[in-house]
CSV table of C-alpha atoms in Angstrom, one decimal:
chain,number,residue,atom,x,y,z
K,12,UNK,CA,28.7,-89.6,28.1
K,13,UNK,CA,25.2,-88.4,29.1
K,14,UNK,CA,22.5,-86.5,27.4
K,15,UNK,CA,22.9,-85.4,23.8
K,16,UNK,CA,26.4,-84.8,22.4
K,17,UNK,CA,27.4,-83.2,19.1
K,18,UNK,CA,30.6,-83.1,17.1
K,19,UNK,CA,32.4,-81.1,16.0
K,20,UNK,CA,31.6,-78.1,18.3
K,21,UNK,CA,33.1,-75.7,15.7
K,22,UNK,CA,33.4,-76.1,12.0
K,23,UNK,CA,34.8,-73.7,9.3
K,24,UNK,CA,34.3,-74.8,5.7
K,25,UNK,CA,34.6,-73.5,2.2
K,26,UNK,CA,31.6,-73.5,-0.2
K,27,UNK,CA,33.0,-76.4,-2.1
K,28,UNK,CA,33.7,-78.7,0.9
K,29,UNK,CA,31.7,-81.6,2.1
K,30,UNK,CA,31.4,-82.2,5.8
K,31,UNK,CA,29.2,-83.9,8.3
K,32,UNK,CA,27.8,-83.0,11.7
K,33,UNK,CA,27.2,-85.8,14.2
K,34,UNK,CA,24.7,-86.1,17.0
K,35,UNK,CA,24.4,-88.9,19.5
K,36,UNK,CA,21.8,-89.3,22.3
K,37,UNK,CA,22.3,-91.4,25.4
K,38,UNK,CA,18.8,-91.0,26.7
K,39,UNK,CA,17.1,-94.0,25.1
K,40,UNK,CA,14.9,-91.8,23.0
K,41,UNK,CA,13.2,-92.7,19.7
K,42,UNK,CA,13.0,-89.2,18.1
K,43,UNK,CA,15.7,-86.9,17.0
K,44,UNK,CA,15.7,-83.4,15.5
K,45,UNK,CA,17.9,-80.9,13.7
K,46,UNK,CA,17.4,-77.2,14.3
K,47,UNK,CA,19.1,-74.2,12.9
K,48,UNK,CA,19.7,-71.0,14.8
K,49,UNK,CA,20.9,-68.0,12.7
K,50,UNK,CA,21.9,-64.7,14.1
K,51,UNK,CA,18.9,-62.6,15.1
K,52,UNK,CA,16.4,-65.3,14.2
K,53,UNK,CA,14.4,-67.9,16.3
K,54,UNK,CA,15.4,-71.5,16.2
K,55,UNK,CA,14.0,-73.2,13.1
K,56,UNK,CA,13.2,-76.9,12.7
K,57,UNK,CA,15.0,-78.6,9.8
K,58,UNK,CA,14.3,-82.3,10.1
K,59,UNK,CA,12.6,-84.8,12.4
K,60,UNK,CA,13.3,-88.5,12.7
K,61,UNK,CA,11.2,-91.0,14.6
K,62,UNK,CA,12.4,-94.6,14.9
K,63,UNK,CA,15.0,-93.9,12.2
K,64,UNK,CA,12.3,-92.7,9.7
K,65,UNK,CA,12.2,-89.1,8.6
K,66,UNK,CA,8.8,-87.7,9.5
K,67,UNK,CA,9.3,-84.1,8.8
K,68,UNK,CA,11.4,-82.1,6.4
K,69,UNK,CA,10.8,-78.4,6.8
K,70,UNK,CA,11.6,-77.2,3.3
K,71,UNK,CA,15.3,-77.5,3.7
K,72,UNK,CA,17.6,-77.0,0.7
K,73,UNK,CA,19.0,-80.3,-0.7
K,74,UNK,CA,22.6,-79.2,0.2
K,75,UNK,CA,21.6,-80.4,3.7
K,76,UNK,CA,21.2,-84.1,3.8
K,77,UNK,CA,20.2,-85.9,7.0
K,78,UNK,CA,20.9,-89.5,7.9
K,79,UNK,CA,19.6,-91.5,10.9
K,80,UNK,CA,21.2,-95.0,11.0
K,81,UNK,CA,19.7,-95.9,14.3
K,82,UNK,CA,17.7,-94.2,17.1
K,83,UNK,CA,20.8,-93.0,18.9
K,84,UNK,CA,22.7,-91.3,16.0
K,85,UNK,CA,21.8,-88.5,13.7
K,86,UNK,CA,24.0,-87.0,11.0
K,87,UNK,CA,23.7,-83.9,8.9
K,88,UNK,CA,25.7,-84.1,5.7
K,89,UNK,CA,26.7,-80.7,4.2
K,90,UNK,CA,27.8,-80.0,0.7
K,91,UNK,CA,28.1,-76.9,-1.5
K,92,UNK,CA,27.0,-74.6,1.3
K,93,UNK,CA,26.5,-70.8,1.1
K,94,UNK,CA,27.8,-68.2,3.5
K,95,UNK,CA,24.2,-67.6,4.7
K,96,UNK,CA,24.2,-71.2,6.0
K,97,UNK,CA,26.6,-70.1,8.7
K,98,UNK,CA,24.7,-70.7,12.0
K,99,UNK,CA,24.5,-72.7,15.1
K,100,UNK,CA,23.1,-76.2,14.3
K,101,UNK,CA,21.4,-77.9,17.3
K,102,UNK,CA,20.4,-81.5,17.7
K,103,UNK,CA,17.7,-82.6,20.0
K,104,UNK,CA,16.0,-85.8,21.1
K,105,UNK,CA,12.7,-86.8,22.8
K,106,UNK,CA,11.0,-90.0,23.8
K,107,UNK,CA,8.7,-89.9,20.8
K,108,UNK,CA,7.0,-87.3,18.5
K,109,UNK,CA,3.7,-85.5,18.8
K,110,UNK,CA,0.8,-86.2,21.1
K,111,UNK,CA,2.2,-84.4,24.1
K,112,UNK,CA,4.5,-85.5,26.9
K,113,UNK,CA,7.6,-85.3,24.8
K,114,UNK,CA,10.1,-83.1,26.4
K,115,UNK,CA,13.0,-82.3,24.1
K,116,UNK,CA,16.6,-82.2,25.2
K,117,UNK,CA,19.3,-80.4,23.2
K,118,UNK,CA,22.9,-80.9,22.4
K,119,UNK,CA,25.5,-78.2,22.8
K,120,UNK,CA,25.4,-77.4,19.1
K,121,UNK,CA,27.9,-77.1,16.2
K,122,UNK,CA,28.8,-73.5,15.3
K,123,UNK,CA,29.3,-73.6,11.5
K,124,UNK,CA,31.0,-70.9,9.5
K,125,UNK,CA,30.9,-71.1,5.7
K,126,UNK,CA,33.6,-69.0,3.9
M,30,UNK,CA,1.0,-71.9,12.0
M,31,UNK,CA,1.2,-71.2,15.7
M,32,UNK,CA,2.7,-67.9,16.8
M,33,UNK,CA,4.9,-67.6,19.9
M,34,UNK,CA,5.6,-64.1,21.3
M,35,UNK,CA,7.9,-63.4,24.2
M,36,UNK,CA,8.2,-60.2,26.2
M,37,UNK,CA,10.1,-58.2,27.0
M,38,UNK,CA,12.8,-58.7,24.3
M,39,UNK,CA,15.5,-57.3,26.6
M,40,UNK,CA,15.8,-57.0,30.4
M,41,UNK,CA,18.5,-55.5,32.5
M,42,UNK,CA,18.6,-56.2,36.2
M,43,UNK,CA,20.7,-55.6,39.2
M,44,UNK,CA,21.8,-58.7,41.1
M,45,UNK,CA,19.1,-59.6,43.7
M,46,UNK,CA,16.1,-58.3,41.7
M,47,UNK,CA,13.1,-60.3,40.7
M,48,UNK,CA,11.7,-60.6,37.1
M,49,UNK,CA,8.9,-62.1,35.1
M,50,UNK,CA,9.2,-63.2,31.5
M,51,UNK,CA,6.1,-63.8,29.5
M,52,UNK,CA,5.2,-66.1,26.6
M,53,UNK,CA,2.0,-65.8,24.6
M,54,UNK,CA,1.0,-68.4,22.1
M,55,UNK,CA,-1.8,-68.3,19.5
M,56,UNK,CA,-3.2,-71.9,19.6
M,57,UNK,CA,-3.7,-74.8,21.9
M,58,UNK,CA,-0.5,-76.8,22.7
M,59,UNK,CA,0.6,-80.3,23.7
M,60,UNK,CA,3.9,-79.1,25.1
M,61,UNK,CA,5.5,-76.0,26.4
M,62,UNK,CA,9.1,-75.7,27.4
M,63,UNK,CA,11.3,-72.9,28.9
M,64,UNK,CA,15.0,-72.9,28.1
M,65,UNK,CA,18.0,-70.9,29.1
M,66,UNK,CA,20.7,-70.5,26.4
M,67,UNK,CA,24.1,-69.9,27.8
M,68,UNK,CA,26.8,-67.8,26.1
M,69,UNK,CA,28.2,-71.0,24.4
M,70,UNK,CA,24.9,-71.8,22.7
M,71,UNK,CA,23.8,-74.7,24.9
M,72,UNK,CA,20.0,-74.8,25.5
M,73,UNK,CA,19.4,-75.8,29.1
M,74,UNK,CA,16.0,-77.2,30.0
M,75,UNK,CA,14.3,-75.2,32.7
M,76,UNK,CA,10.7,-76.4,32.7
M,77,UNK,CA,8.5,-78.7,30.8
M,78,UNK,CA,5.1,-77.1,31.6
M,79,UNK,CA,2.1,-77.4,29.2
M,80,UNK,CA,-0.1,-76.4,32.1
M,81,UNK,CA,0.1,-75.7,35.8
M,82,UNK,CA,2.8,-74.4,38.1
M,83,UNK,CA,6.3,-75.7,38.8
M,84,UNK,CA,9.2,-74.5,40.9
M,85,UNK,CA,12.9,-75.3,40.8
M,86,UNK,CA,14.9,-73.3,43.3
M,87,UNK,CA,14.8,-69.6,42.4
M,88,UNK,CA,12.9,-70.2,39.2
M,89,UNK,CA,9.2,-71.0,38.8
M,90,UNK,CA,6.9,-71.1,35.9
M,91,UNK,CA,3.1,-71.0,35.4
M,92,UNK,CA,1.2,-71.9,32.2
M,93,UNK,CA,-2.4,-71.0,31.8
M,94,UNK,CA,-3.3,-73.1,28.8
M,95,UNK,CA,-6.9,-71.8,28.5
M,96,UNK,CA,-5.6,-68.3,28.2
M,97,UNK,CA,-2.6,-69.2,26.1
M,98,UNK,CA,0.2,-67.8,28.1
M,99,UNK,CA,3.1,-68.9,30.3
M,100,UNK,CA,5.2,-66.9,32.8
M,101,UNK,CA,8.7,-67.6,34.0
M,102,UNK,CA,9.7,-66.0,37.3
M,103,UNK,CA,13.3,-65.5,38.4
M,104,UNK,CA,13.8,-64.4,42.0
M,105,UNK,CA,16.9,-63.0,43.6
M,106,UNK,CA,18.7,-62.9,40.2
M,107,UNK,CA,22.4,-63.7,39.9
M,108,UNK,CA,24.9,-62.8,37.3
M,109,UNK,CA,24.9,-66.4,36.2
M,110,UNK,CA,21.3,-66.0,35.2
M,111,UNK,CA,22.3,-63.8,32.3
M,112,UNK,CA,21.6,-65.2,28.8
M,113,UNK,CA,18.7,-65.7,26.5
M,114,UNK,CA,15.5,-67.3,27.7
M,115,UNK,CA,13.3,-69.1,25.2
M,116,UNK,CA,9.8,-70.3,25.3
M,117,UNK,CA,8.9,-73.1,22.8
M,118,UNK,CA,5.6,-74.8,22.1
M,119,UNK,CA,4.4,-77.9,20.3
M,120,UNK,CA,1.0,-77.2,18.8
M,121,UNK,CA,-1.8,-79.7,19.2
M,122,UNK,CA,-2.5,-79.8,15.5
M,123,UNK,CA,1.0,-79.7,14.0
M,124,UNK,CA,2.5,-82.7,15.7
M,125,UNK,CA,6.2,-82.9,16.0
M,126,UNK,CA,8.3,-79.8,16.3
M,127,UNK,CA,8.9,-77.1,18.9
M,128,UNK,CA,8.1,-73.6,17.7
M,129,UNK,CA,10.4,-71.1,19.4
M,130,UNK,CA,9.8,-67.5,20.4
M,131,UNK,CA,12.4,-64.9,19.7
M,132,UNK,CA,13.6,-65.0,23.3
M,133,UNK,CA,14.2,-62.6,26.1
M,134,UNK,CA,17.8,-61.5,26.6
M,135,UNK,CA,18.5,-61.0,30.3
M,136,UNK,CA,21.5,-59.2,31.6
M,137,UNK,CA,22.2,-59.2,35.4
M,138,UNK,CA,24.9,-57.0,36.7
M,139,UNK,CA,26.6,-57.0,40.1
């Protein structure tokens, strides 16, 4: 595998379910990100991790819970979601955060539908 | 926070035509990237270009950081160029995240 991978690619879940999205980067990067892309809206940052430490939480509801066990893996745990949480969830990675020179590379996304 | 505006919002071209997409941003930036989002949602990196000019095949980009804009040129467009083109910036002051514009939706017909 190369680049940034995400699983699953598609997910349908009920409002009472608990599920997790997985992201893995094979680029040797130290920073990982979760973004949300809703219909008709620009991509929005959710979380940033640098060296497995969360450095930014962009006012995301607590029903979204990120986890970064190491610099190559990032999870997004989902519970008690609402239909308006249906969106494309994109993971990205970069060499580091801030200060310039940090090109971000994106995974293919998980398309989530909440019924 | 920093604002990113892209124009035009929609663009329809015949195959073989040239086009220019514009990205204006409201503050100084560390990072500027252009992406192409394919129909399956994948964001494909086109250019990392906080300043200057770069070319890659039929695509080229120019960022004039002092005037806070960037241009993406597509020459001899092909149907496979269709999709949404995003400009995204990382502000000098804000640190970590890319702030995306709303995108330009390009449709190229044969």
